[in-house]
Every structure is written in structure tokens, then in C-alpha cells.
XYZ file of C-alpha atoms in Angstrom:
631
model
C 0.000 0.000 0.000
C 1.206 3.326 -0.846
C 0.450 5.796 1.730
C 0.563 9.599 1.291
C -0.376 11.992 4.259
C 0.918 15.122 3.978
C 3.284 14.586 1.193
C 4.427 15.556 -2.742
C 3.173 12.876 -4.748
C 4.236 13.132 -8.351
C 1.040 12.493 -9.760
C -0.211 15.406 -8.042
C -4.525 14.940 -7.786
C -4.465 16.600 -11.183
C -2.358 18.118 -13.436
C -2.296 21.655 -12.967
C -3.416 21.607 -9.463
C -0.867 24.127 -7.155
C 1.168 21.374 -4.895
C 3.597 21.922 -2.383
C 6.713 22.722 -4.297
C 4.744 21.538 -7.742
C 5.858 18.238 -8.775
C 5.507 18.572 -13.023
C 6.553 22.163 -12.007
C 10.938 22.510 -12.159
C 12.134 25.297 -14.712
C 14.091 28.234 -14.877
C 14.372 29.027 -18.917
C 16.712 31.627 -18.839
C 17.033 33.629 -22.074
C 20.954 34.204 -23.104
C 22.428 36.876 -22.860
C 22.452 37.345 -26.832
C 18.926 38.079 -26.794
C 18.469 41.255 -24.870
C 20.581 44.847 -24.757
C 19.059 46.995 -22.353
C 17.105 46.868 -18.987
C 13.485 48.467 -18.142
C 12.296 47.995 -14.760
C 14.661 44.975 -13.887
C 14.219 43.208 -16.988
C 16.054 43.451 -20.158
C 13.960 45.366 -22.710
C 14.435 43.307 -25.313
C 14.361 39.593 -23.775
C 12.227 36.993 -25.315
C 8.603 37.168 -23.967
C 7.758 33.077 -23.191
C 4.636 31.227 -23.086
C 6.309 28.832 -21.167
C 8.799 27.489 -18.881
C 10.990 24.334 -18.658
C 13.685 23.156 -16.423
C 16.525 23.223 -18.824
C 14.656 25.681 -21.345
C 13.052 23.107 -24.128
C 9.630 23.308 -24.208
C 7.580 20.656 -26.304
C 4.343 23.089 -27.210
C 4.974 25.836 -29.357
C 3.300 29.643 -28.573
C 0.646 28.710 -30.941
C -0.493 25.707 -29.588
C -4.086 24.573 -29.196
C -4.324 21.872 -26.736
C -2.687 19.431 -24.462
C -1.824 16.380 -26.822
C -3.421 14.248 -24.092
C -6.555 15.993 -23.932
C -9.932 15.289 -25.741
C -10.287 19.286 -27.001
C -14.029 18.107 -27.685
C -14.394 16.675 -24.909
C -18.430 16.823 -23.355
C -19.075 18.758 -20.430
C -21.544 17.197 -17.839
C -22.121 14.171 -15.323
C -21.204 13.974 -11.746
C -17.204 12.538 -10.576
C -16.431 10.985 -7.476
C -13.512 9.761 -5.545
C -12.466 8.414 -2.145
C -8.898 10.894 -2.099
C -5.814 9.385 -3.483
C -3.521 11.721 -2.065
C -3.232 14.684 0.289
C -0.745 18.251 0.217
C -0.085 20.508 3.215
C -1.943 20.612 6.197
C -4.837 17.321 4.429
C -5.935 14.698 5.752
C -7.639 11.586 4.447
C -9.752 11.131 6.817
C -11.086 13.951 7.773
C -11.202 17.885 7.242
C -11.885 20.899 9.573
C -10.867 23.822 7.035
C -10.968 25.073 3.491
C -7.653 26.600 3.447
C -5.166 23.765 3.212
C -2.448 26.337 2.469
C -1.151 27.717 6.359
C -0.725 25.825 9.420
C -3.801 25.271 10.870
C -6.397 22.505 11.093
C -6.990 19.443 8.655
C -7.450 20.840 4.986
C -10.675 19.924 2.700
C -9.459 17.442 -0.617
C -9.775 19.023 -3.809
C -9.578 23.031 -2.779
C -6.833 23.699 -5.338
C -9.816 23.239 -8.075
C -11.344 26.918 -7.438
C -7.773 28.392 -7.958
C -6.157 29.445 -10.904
C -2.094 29.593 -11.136
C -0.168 31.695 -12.765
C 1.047 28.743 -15.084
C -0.097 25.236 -15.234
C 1.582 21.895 -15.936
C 1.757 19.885 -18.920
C 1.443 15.941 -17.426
C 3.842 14.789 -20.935
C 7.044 16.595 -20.084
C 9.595 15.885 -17.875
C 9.446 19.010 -16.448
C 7.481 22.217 -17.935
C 4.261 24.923 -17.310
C 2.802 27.193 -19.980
C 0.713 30.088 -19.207
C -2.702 30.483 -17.218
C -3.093 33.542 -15.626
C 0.339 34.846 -16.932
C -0.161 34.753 -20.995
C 3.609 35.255 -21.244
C 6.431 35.766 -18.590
C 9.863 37.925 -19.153
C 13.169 36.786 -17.174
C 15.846 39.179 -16.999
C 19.926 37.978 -18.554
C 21.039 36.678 -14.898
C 17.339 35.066 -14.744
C 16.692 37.128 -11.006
C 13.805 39.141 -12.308
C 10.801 37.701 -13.988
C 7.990 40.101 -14.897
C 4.561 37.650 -15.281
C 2.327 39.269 -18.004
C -1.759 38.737 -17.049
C -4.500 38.061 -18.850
C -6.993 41.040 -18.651
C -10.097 38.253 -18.938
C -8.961 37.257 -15.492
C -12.332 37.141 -13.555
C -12.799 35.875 -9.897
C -15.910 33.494 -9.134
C -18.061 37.225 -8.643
C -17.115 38.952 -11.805
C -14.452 41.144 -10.209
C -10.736 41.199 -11.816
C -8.111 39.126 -11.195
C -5.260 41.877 -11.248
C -1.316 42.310 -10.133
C -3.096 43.656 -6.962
C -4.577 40.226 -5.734
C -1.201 38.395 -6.701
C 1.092 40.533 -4.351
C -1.155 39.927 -1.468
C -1.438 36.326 -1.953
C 2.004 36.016 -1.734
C 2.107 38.463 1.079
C 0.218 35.840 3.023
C 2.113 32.562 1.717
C 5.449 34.052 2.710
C 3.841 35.612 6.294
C 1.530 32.647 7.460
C 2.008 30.031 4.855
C 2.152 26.499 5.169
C 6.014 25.803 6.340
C 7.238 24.488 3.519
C 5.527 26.993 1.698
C 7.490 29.563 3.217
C 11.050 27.807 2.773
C 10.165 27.483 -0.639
C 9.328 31.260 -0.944
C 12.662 32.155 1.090
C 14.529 32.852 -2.149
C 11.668 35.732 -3.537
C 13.203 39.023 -2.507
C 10.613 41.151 -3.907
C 7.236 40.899 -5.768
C 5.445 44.206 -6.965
C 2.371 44.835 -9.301
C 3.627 46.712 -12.282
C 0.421 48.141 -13.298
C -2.950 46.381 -12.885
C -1.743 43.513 -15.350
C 2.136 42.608 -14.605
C 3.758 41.185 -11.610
C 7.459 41.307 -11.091
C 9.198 39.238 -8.940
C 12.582 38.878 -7.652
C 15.020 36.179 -6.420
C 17.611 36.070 -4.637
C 21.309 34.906 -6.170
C 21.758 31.401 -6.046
C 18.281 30.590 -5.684
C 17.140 27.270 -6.535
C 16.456 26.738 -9.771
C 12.736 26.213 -9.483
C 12.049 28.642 -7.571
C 10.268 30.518 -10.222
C 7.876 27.470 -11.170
C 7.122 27.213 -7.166
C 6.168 30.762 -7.557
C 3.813 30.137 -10.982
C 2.556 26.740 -9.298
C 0.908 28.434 -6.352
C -2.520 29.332 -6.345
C -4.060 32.913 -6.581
C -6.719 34.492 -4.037
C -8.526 37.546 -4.083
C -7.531 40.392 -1.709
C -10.374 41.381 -1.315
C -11.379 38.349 0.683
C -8.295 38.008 1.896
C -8.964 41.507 3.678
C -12.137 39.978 5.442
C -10.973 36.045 6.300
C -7.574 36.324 7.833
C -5.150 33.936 5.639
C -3.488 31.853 8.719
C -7.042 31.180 10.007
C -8.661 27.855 10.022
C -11.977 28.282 8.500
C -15.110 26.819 7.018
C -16.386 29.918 4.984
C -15.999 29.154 1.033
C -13.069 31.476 -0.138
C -13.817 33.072 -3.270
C -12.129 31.406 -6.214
C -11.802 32.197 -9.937
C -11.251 28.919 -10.998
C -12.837 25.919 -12.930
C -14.482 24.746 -9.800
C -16.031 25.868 -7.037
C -17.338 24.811 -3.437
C -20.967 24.484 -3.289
C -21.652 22.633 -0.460
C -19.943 20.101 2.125
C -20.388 18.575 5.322
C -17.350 18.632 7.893
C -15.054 15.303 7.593
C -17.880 13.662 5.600
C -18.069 14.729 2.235
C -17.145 18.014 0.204
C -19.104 18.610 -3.476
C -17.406 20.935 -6.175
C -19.179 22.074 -9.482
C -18.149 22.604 -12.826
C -18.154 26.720 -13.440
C -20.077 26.936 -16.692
C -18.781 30.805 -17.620
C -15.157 29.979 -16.392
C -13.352 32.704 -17.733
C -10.259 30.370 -18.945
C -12.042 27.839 -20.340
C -10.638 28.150 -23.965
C -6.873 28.820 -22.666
C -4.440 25.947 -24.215
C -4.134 24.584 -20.929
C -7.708 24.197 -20.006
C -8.931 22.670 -23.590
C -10.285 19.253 -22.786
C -9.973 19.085 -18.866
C -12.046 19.780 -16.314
C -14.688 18.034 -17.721
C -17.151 17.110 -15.076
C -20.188 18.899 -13.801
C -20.107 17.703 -9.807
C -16.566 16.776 -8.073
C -17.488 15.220 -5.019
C -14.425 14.059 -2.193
C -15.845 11.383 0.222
C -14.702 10.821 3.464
C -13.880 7.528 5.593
C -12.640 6.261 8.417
C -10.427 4.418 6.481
C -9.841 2.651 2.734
C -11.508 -0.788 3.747
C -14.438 1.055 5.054
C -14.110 3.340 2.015
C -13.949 0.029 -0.620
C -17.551 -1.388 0.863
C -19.211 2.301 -0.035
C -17.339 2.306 -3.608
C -18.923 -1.049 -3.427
C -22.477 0.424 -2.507
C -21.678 3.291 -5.068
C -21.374 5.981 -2.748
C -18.540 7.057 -4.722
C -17.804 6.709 -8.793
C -13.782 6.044 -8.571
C -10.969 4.448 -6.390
C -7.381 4.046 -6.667
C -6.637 1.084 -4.665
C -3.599 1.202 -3.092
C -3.827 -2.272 -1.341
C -2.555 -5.192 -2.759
C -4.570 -7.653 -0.537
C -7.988 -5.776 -1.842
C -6.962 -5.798 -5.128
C -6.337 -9.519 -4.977
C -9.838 -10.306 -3.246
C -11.789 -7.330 -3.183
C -12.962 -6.831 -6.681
C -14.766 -9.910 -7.226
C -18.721 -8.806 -6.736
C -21.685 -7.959 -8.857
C -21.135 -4.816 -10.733
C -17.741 -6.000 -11.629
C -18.887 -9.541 -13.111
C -21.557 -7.980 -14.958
C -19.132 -4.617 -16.302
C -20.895 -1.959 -14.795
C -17.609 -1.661 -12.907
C -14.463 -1.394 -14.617
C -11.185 -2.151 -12.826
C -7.818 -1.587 -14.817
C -4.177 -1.062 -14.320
C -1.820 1.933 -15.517
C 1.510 1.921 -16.219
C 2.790 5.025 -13.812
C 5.905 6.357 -15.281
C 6.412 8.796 -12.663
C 9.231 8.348 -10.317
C 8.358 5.451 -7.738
C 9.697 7.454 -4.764
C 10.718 7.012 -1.724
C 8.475 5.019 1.135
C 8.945 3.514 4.208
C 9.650 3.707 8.101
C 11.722 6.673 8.796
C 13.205 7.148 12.304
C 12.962 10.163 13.895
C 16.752 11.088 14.698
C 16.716 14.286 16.439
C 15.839 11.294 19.547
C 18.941 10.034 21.076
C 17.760 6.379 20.970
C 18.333 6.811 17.038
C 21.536 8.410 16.804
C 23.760 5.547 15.522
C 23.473 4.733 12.512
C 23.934 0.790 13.252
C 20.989 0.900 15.630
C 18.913 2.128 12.657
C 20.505 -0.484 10.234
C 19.985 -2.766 12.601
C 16.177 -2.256 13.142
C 15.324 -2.106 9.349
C 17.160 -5.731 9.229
C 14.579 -7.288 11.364
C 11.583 -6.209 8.594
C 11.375 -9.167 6.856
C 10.104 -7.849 3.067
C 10.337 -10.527 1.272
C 7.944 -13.144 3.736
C 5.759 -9.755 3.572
C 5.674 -9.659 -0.508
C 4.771 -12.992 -0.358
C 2.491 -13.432 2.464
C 0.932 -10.169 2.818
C 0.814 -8.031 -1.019
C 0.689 -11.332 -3.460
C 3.697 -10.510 -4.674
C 2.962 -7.308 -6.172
C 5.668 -5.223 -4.987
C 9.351 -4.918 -5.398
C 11.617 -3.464 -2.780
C 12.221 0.170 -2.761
C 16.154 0.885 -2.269
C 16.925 4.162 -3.341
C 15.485 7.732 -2.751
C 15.185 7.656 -6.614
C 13.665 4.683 -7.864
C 12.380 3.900 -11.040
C 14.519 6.577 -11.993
C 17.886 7.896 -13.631
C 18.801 9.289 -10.512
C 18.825 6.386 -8.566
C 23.172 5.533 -8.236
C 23.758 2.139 -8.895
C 27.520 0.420 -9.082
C 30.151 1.749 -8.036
C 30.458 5.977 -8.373
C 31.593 7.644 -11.496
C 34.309 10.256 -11.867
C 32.050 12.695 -12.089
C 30.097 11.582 -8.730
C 33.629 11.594 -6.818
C 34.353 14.925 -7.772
C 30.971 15.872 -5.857
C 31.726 13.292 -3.096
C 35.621 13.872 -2.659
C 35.283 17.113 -0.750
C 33.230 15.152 2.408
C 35.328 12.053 2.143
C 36.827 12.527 5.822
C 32.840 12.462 7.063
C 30.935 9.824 4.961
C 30.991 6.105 5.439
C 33.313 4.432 3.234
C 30.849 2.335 1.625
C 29.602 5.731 -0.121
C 32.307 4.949 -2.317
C 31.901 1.616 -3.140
C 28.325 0.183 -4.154
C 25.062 1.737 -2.713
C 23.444 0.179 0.076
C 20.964 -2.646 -0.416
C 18.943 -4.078 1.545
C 20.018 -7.353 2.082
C 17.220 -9.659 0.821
C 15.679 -12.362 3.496
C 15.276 -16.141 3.558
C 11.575 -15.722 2.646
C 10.726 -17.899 6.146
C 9.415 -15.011 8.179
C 12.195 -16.199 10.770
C 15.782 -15.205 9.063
C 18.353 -16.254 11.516
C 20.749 -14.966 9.957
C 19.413 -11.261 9.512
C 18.341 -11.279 13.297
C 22.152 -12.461 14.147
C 23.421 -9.831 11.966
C 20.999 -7.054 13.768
C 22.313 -8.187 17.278
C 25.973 -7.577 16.445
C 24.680 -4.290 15.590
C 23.039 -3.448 18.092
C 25.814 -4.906 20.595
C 28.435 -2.974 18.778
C 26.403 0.574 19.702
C 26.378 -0.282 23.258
C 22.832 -2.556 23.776
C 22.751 -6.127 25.436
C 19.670 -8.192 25.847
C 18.736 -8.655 29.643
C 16.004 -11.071 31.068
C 14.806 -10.646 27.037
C 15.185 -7.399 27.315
C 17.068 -4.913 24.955
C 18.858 -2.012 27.171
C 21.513 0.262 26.578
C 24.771 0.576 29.220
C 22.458 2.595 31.947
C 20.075 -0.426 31.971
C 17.634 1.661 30.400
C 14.977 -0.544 28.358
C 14.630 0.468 24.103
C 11.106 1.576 22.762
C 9.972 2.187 19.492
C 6.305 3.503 18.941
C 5.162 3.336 15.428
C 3.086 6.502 14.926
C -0.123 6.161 12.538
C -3.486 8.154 12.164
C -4.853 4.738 10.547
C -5.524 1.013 10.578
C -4.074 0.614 7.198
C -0.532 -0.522 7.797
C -1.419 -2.420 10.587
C -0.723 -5.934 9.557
C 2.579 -5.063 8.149
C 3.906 -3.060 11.353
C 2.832 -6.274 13.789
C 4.986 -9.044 11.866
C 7.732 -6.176 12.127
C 7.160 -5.620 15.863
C 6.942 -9.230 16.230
C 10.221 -9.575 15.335
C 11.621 -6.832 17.132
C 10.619 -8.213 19.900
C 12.580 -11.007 19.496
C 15.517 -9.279 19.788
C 14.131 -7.432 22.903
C 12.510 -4.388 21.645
C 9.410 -3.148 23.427
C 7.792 -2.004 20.191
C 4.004 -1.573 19.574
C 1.404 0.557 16.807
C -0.319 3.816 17.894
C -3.003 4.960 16.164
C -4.637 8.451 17.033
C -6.833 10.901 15.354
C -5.718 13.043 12.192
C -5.516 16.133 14.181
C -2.978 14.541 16.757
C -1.313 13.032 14.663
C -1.126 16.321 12.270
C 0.260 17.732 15.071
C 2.703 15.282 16.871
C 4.295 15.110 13.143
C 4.540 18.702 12.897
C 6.390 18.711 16.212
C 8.229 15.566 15.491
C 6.785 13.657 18.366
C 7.326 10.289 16.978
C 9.609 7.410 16.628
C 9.135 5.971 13.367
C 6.439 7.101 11.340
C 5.538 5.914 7.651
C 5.971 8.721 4.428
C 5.944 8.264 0.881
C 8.064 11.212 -0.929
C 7.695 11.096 -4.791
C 10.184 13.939 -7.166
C 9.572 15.529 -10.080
C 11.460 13.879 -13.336
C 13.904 16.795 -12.196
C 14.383 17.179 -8.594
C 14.081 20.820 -7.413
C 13.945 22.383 -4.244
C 11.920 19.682 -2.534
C 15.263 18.344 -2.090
C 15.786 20.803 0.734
C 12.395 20.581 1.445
C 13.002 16.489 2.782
C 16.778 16.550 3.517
C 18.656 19.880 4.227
C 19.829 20.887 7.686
C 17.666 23.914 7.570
C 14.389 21.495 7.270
C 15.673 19.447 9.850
C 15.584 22.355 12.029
C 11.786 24.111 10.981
C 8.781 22.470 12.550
C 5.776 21.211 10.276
C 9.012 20.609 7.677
C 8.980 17.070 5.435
C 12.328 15.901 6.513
C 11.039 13.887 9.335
C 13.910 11.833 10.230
C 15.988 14.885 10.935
C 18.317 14.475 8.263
C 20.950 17.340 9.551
C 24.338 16.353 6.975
C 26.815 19.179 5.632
C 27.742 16.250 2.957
C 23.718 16.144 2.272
C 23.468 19.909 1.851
C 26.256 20.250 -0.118
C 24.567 17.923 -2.980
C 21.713 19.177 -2.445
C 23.235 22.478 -3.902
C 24.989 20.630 -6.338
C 21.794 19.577 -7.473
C 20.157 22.737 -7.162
C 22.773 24.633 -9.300
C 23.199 21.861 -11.808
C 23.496 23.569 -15.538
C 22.204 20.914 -17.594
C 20.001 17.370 -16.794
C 23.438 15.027 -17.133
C 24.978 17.587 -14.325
C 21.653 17.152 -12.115
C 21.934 13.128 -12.744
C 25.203 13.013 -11.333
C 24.790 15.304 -8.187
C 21.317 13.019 -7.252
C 22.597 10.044 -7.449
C 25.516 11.208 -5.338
C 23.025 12.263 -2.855
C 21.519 9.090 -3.272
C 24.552 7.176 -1.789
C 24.933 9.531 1.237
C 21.277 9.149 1.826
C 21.078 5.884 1.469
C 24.388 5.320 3.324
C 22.627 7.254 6.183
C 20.050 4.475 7.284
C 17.501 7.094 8.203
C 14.692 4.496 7.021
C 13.565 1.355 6.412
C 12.314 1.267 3.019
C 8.951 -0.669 2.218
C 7.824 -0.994 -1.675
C 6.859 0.130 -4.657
C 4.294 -0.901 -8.015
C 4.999 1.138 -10.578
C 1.802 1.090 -11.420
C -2.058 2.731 -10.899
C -4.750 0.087 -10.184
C -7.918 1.430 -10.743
C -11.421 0.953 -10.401
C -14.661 2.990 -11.529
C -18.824 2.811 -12.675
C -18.594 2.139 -16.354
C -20.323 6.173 -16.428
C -16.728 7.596 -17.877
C -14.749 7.778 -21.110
C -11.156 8.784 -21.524
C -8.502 10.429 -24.198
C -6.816 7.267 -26.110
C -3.493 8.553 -24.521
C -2.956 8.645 -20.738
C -0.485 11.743 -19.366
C 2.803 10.233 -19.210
C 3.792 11.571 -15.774
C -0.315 11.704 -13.950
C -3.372 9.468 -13.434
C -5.233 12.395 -15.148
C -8.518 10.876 -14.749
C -10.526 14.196 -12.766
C -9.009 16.538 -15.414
C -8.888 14.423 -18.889
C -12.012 12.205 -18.394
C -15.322 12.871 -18.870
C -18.501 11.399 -18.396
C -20.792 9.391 -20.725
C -23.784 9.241 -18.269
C -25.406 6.534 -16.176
C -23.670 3.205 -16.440
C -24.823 1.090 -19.049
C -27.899 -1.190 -18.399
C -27.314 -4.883 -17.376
């Protein structure tokens, strides 16, 4: 099961939706300096005005283009969608909501808010790494690429009519950088400046050195109205609709039960090339369990239209009944080409208990993944290893020339095997009782200091070792108690918490934990989320994503590598060096990936022949055909 609370999935709930730190969204597209002579108001006057933006400048739709090629441009309008949530950003929950702003600190954000926004620029789901223009028809960047100067469209019309102008830009960002969500504010660190140039421009600045997606952070975040802004304080948790201009927006919802969206028939960007074909669907409706086995009986009952299962048990067993047999549901698989991330246990190691590294290797030798594949998932997993998988980031062998150049200068500080192969894993017996692994685990843990005593593990003061695994649901309950099981053995007093979303919202913000589960998926060209999860500096910021505490001057120094890297074989090399010191770190114990969507849905939907190479894109590329065909 892949589980995402709180975390930067890849396929991101749909495709130009503003994420944390957007995950199609990494680009910088700095014009040479060839192409411009003299400055006007921070930019050069005669730079190249661009649709669109792209990590290492290539874009694949030219200004003059019509429609994503994954779309269905004639797509119907109409018909009701509905989903159990497949995936949650900032402050949201699965489970349950308590707020409409999912953007600052506070409460347990509603699913599907981002749909009454507009963004500057949105994301095209076929490219590694690009956004053309939604609210900005064009942006200029300035020689050094410091100074970009967002151009607006003067159709721009909030959910009442009024104008979306320069005016309602600067104060959104006003509030993200004063009472943002955390990582919103990191991210926003490197914006020196942002001004309204007029009614219809918007000039921001960054600081040297920023990261290089910085500026597609900055045209991936959503866009309120200042007006309401001036009335509903932004760091407020609240129920009252905010005022949207959007494809979507809230029409009614009942707290941690349900929340319904509908289509906005007069959207003013309806025709834009982004918007062509998507958004297709009359109702959007999020529904709201206590958890996904609950939540497969109601998709059973139809109480919702479609599910991601995430479940390899239920995916096995669950999907023989009725409306499947007789095709009024439709269950299929999808090749997901997106990077596979990163998921598993990670230990919290700001907690003394956790600051040797062999204690932590020692721990993740005592989950047993391959009597789990076998006995638990029906084999439908593989083993997650690197921070990269599935992907040309991930370092495999030993490191190249160009790796040790990057690695050389921490030498004195890294474990040698950082230098040899990456770390693996080693694979189990299959038996569910490895001797070998739990013999290997006690030299470990004897080597930091621990000795088992009347059966019980306990370090030189006598003191006895806990681990709490920290959860806000049932669903990776039967893999955590073979786990425990066997740390037992050795003399661990583990055990499973479960507690509410809101407590455990906010024991995660204030990394009160042990080990908890994440699942942390990268764009095809890792950006700033990289400090986001791993840098000293989000080690060190509460509510941040690097939950084990990862606090490395070797780890920060790739990360800039990465950050700074001037071409894709440059950013290659510096991530898979990170991937070694990372990886070399033990600050998890990875779990398992499918490369691969399972889905199932009414047969009420039709979809464009071609699937978005790097989404699901089933809210904003489907559409619906009507009730479900008759038996």
C-alpha cells in the first residue's frame, strides 16, 4: 500500500493543481544573454517574452499551440465525478477535514480546494518538467534570470465577476510568505521582492543562487482575491468558502464527511491551451472515511464513482462482486511512469535512541520484506532501495568520476561504503524467521552499546529500548505487527499507535514520533523539494517534510549541487551522489513500490486514447458518458 499523508506525490490529484513545491513544475528558462541589450524595470527590454517554462529551457508546445496532446479538445461537459482521495498536500488529511484553506498551518485541509484556484502557469502531465501560461499569458526573465515580470490576462475574472489583477497576486504572496504552510514559506525564502507593475504585470525577484525552481514554485501556487483576503484572515482555520476564480467551485460540504465541487459553466479560462479538454465534469465530489476498507464497501455500494486502490490484498480479493462480473464496474491497471519514490519507516533522529546509525541499520534488518511480498501483497511489490527509484537518478555500481568529484570534498565524514556500491537491503530467507538477519541485527546493536537482559534490549544505563510506530490509521497495521513481532525477538518493546488526524497532524509537525511511515515522490527533475526532505535547515523548521531529521553538511552540499546543476546530465550526477549519502545514512527502512495505478470505476466515464505520461489524469482528462450502461 502506498500511503501519502501530507506529502508531494508526483502524480499530483491533477495536473495543474498548485502542490507543495509543484511536482511537473521545475524550470528556470533563462534567455541568453544574446537576446536582450538593455534593462526596463529589472528586466532586459528586449528579452524573449515566453509562453512557457521548462527546467533546462526546451519546451515541447509551441506559442501557438491549441491543446494538451493528451486531452480530448471536444471533450463533453456534464455528469457527476467521485472519488475516495488518493492523495493529500499541506496541512490534508484523508480522513477527515476541519478547514478550506489547506495552504497555512492550521487545522486538517478539505481534498480538492486547489480546483477553485487558478495559477499563474499550469503543468503539462507529458514533459519531464514544464508549465505554460494560465493567468500569466507570457512571462519575461531578466539575462542573470533574477527578475521575472509575469504578463496577465486582462479576462482574469474571480468566481463574482471582479478582476483578477497584479493587486490580488502581491497579497497572496504576502500571506504565503507571512503565514504560509512551512514548507511553503522555505520554498518562498529565495523571492526578494514581488510588486504589481500596473494592474496587469507582476514582477518578482530572487535572490542569487536561488534554486532553480524557484520561479515554477512561484507560478505553481494558487491565486486568491484580496479582497477576501482583507475579510478572512489567511493563517485562520476556517469553514467559509473562499472566493475562487477557478474551474471549480465549493458548493456545499459537510465537515469530515463529504465536500461537493461544481463545474463553473462561464469559467473565464475555459478556452486557454491549458484548459482545452480538462475539467470536464459537472459535480466533483471528495468522500470521506474512516479508512480505505471502510471506504472500498461504499465504492462497493456506489457511494462514490472512482478508487485508486492502493492495497494489494484488496486488489487480490476485493474486486470480485456484482457490478464488476456484470461490467458496470471497470477495474484496470496503468503503467505510472512517474518516479516510484521514496516510502517507508523513517526514524525520527533528532531522539537520542536513534543516533547511531547501526541501531537504525539494525532495526530495518529485522523487517522481513520478502515473507511480507509474499504473504501479505501477493507478490505485487518490489523493494524500494533508493530515494530515486524507477529513476535515472537512482546511483547504482560503483560511483563515477564525475560523482567523486561531488563526493571527494566530504570524504573525511561519509561512510566508506559511499564509495563503493550503494546500500541494499540485504534480501531475506523468505521464512518469516531469518536467523541470519536477526544475528546480523544483534551484532549491531551490541556494537552501539545494547545487550539483551532477562529478554530485554537495554543500553549501558540499563535503560529498556522503545519504538512507537506513529499512525493516524488502521491501514498498515498488519505489516507493522509481523515487524514488531520480530523486534521483539531481539528485545525491543515495540508496539502501533493509532490516534486521530488532528494529533497526529500535530505530533508530526512537532516531530513527536519514533518511526512514522511517508511516501516522498520527485519531479522527473528534482528541485527544491530536495531541501524541502533533507537539508539541515528542514531538519531544524517544525511542520518541515524531513522527518527523520536528516541534519548532513555532505547532504546539503549535494543538495546544492543539485540545485545549481546547468544541464540534466549535471543534475543526474549530483542526485545520485546524494543518493549514496542518503542511502548510506540508514535514516529508514524502506517498504515498496508498483509502478503502477490500479484502478477501479462505474462504467459512467470515457477517456482520451493517450494517458499523461507523468499523472493518473482521470478528474481533469475524463469525462462522463452518463449513467452506467444497463445490465
Amino acid at each position: 500500500m502506498s500511503l501519502t499523508r501530507r506529502d508531494l506525490l508526483a502524480s499530483s490529484l491533477a495536473s495543474s493543481c498548485a502542490l507543495m513545491l509543484p511536482a511537473l513544475a521545475r524550470a528556470q528558462g533563462m534567455p541568453s544573454a544574446a537576446e536582450s541589450t538593455a534593462t526596463e524595470g529589472g528586466v532586459s527590454a528586449g528579452a524573449v517574452e515566453r509562453h512557457g517554462l521548462s527546467f533546462f529551457g526546451d519546451l515541447r508546445y509551441p506559442p501557438n499551440f491549441t491543446h494538451f496532446d493528451y486531452v480530448n479538445p471536444d471533450a463533453p461537459k456534464g455528469g457527476p465525478f467521485s472519488q475516495l482521495g488518493r492523495a493529500t498536500f499541506y496541512n490534508q488529511a484523508l480522513t477527515t477535514f476541519d478547514t478550506l484553506n489547506p495552504y497555512n498551518q492550521r487545522g486538517n485541509g478539505a481534498q480538492g480546494v486547489e480546483l477553485i484556484y487558478d495559477t499563474l502557469m499550469a503543468a503539462a502531465g507529458d514533459e519531464k518538467s514544464a508549465m505554460y501560461g494560465r493567468l500569466a499569458s507570457s512571462v519575461v526573465i531578466s539575462d542573470e534570470g533574477l527578475t521575472y515580470r509575469f504578463k496577465l490576462r486582462r479576462e482574469a475574472r474571480f468566481h463574482d465577476g471582479t478582476p483578477l489583477t497584479s493587486a490580488d497576486v502581491v497579497a497572496t504572496f504576502e500571506a504565503f510568505k507571512a503565514e504560509g504552510y512551512e514548507t511553503i514559506r522555505m520554498a518562498l525564502r529565495d523571492v526578494t521582492s514581488f510588486e504589481a507593475d500596473g494592474p496587469n504585470e507582476v514582477v518578482f525577484r530572487f535572490r542569487p543562487g536561488r534554486a532553480r525552481d524557484v520561479p515554477l514554485t512561484v507560478s505553481g501556487l494558487p491565486i486568491f482575491s484580496k479582497a477576501f483576503l482583507a475579510k478572512h484572515p489567511f493563517g485562520q482555520s476556517s469553514l467559509e468558502v473562499p472566493l475562487g476564480s477557478g474551474p471549480y467551485r465549493i458548493v456545499r460540504f459537510e465537515q469530515g464527511r463529504y465536500i461537493e465541487y461544481a463545474r463553473v459553466p462561464d469559467y473565464w479560462g475555459r478556452d486557454l491551451p491549458v484548459m482545452k479538454g480538462r475539467f470536464n465534469f459537472d459535480q466533483v465530489r471528495y468522500e470521506y472515511f474512516r479508512d480505505r476498507v471502510a471506504g472500498l464497501e461504499g465504492f462497493k455500494a456506489k457511494a462514490y464513482l472512482f478508487r485508486e486502490e492502493f492495497t494489494a490484498r484488496e486488489w487480490a480479493t476485493g474486486y470480485d462482486f456484482p457490478a464488476v462480473r456484470e461490467g458496470r464496474v471497470k477495474i484496470d491497471t496503468l503503467t505510472d511512469e512517474s518516479f516510484s519514490g521514496v516510502q517507508g519507516w523513517f526514524f525520527n533522529t533528532r531522539r537520542p535512541k536513534f543516533f547511531d546509525r547501526r541501531v537504525r541499520e539494525a532495526i530495518g534488518l529485522l523487517f522481513d520484506f520478502d515473507w511480507t511480498r509474499k504473504n501479505l501483497m501477493y507478490d505485487s511489490y518490489n523493494r524500494t532501495v533508493s530515494f530515486f527509484q524507477n529513476s535515472e537518478m537512482m546511483a547504482q555500481g560503483l560511483p563515477s568520476p564525475a560523482e567523486l568529484k561531488l563526493l571527494d570534498p566530504y570524504r573525511d565524514r561519509l561512510p566508506e561504503e559511499v564509495f563503493g556500491e550503494p546500500y541494499v537491503p540485504p534480501p531475506s530467507d523468505g521464512s518469516g524467521e531469518d536467523r541470519n538477519l536477526r544475528r546480523l541485527a544483534l551484532n549491531l546493536l551490541k556494537e552501539a552499546g545494547y545487550t539483551v537482559q532477562q529478554g530485554k534490549l537495554v543500553d549501558a544505563k540499563g535503560e529498556a529500548f522503545t519504538i512507537e510506530f506513529l499512525d493516524s490509521d488502521g491501514s498498515m497495521e498488519r505489516h507493522t505487527a509481523r515487524f514488531i513481532g520480530h523486534l521483539k525477538k531481539v528485545g525491543i518493546d515495540a508496539s502501533f499507535r493509532i490516534v486521530d488526524p488532528a494529533q497526529f497532524q500535530q505530533r508530526l509537525q512537532n516531530f513527536d514520533f519514533d518511526l512514522v511511515v511517508r511516501r516522498y515522490s520527485f519531479a522527473p527533475y528534482p528541485g527544491d523539494e530536495l531541501r524541502a526532505y533533507f537539508s539541515t535547515e528542514a531538519a531544524r523548521t517544525r511542520g518541515s517534510y524531513n522527518v527523520a531529521g536528516i541534519a548532513d553538511p555532505a547532504v546539503d552540499g549535494l543538495i546544492n549541487d543539485a540545485l545549481a546543476a546547468a544541464d540534466a546530465a549535471a543534475l543526474v550526477t549530483a542526485c545520485r551522489a546524494l543518493d549514496r549519502v542518503l542511502r548510506a545514512g540508514r535514516y529508514w527502512i524502506p517498504q515498496w513500490y508498483s509502478g503502477q495505478n490500479r484502478i477501479a470505476y462505474w462504467n459512467q466515464f470515457a477517456r482520451p486514447a493517450v494517458k499523461p505520461r507523468y499523472e493518473l489524469g482521470v478528474l481533469d482528462t475524463w469525462w462522463s458518458t452518463g449513467t452506467e450502461p444497463a445490465r
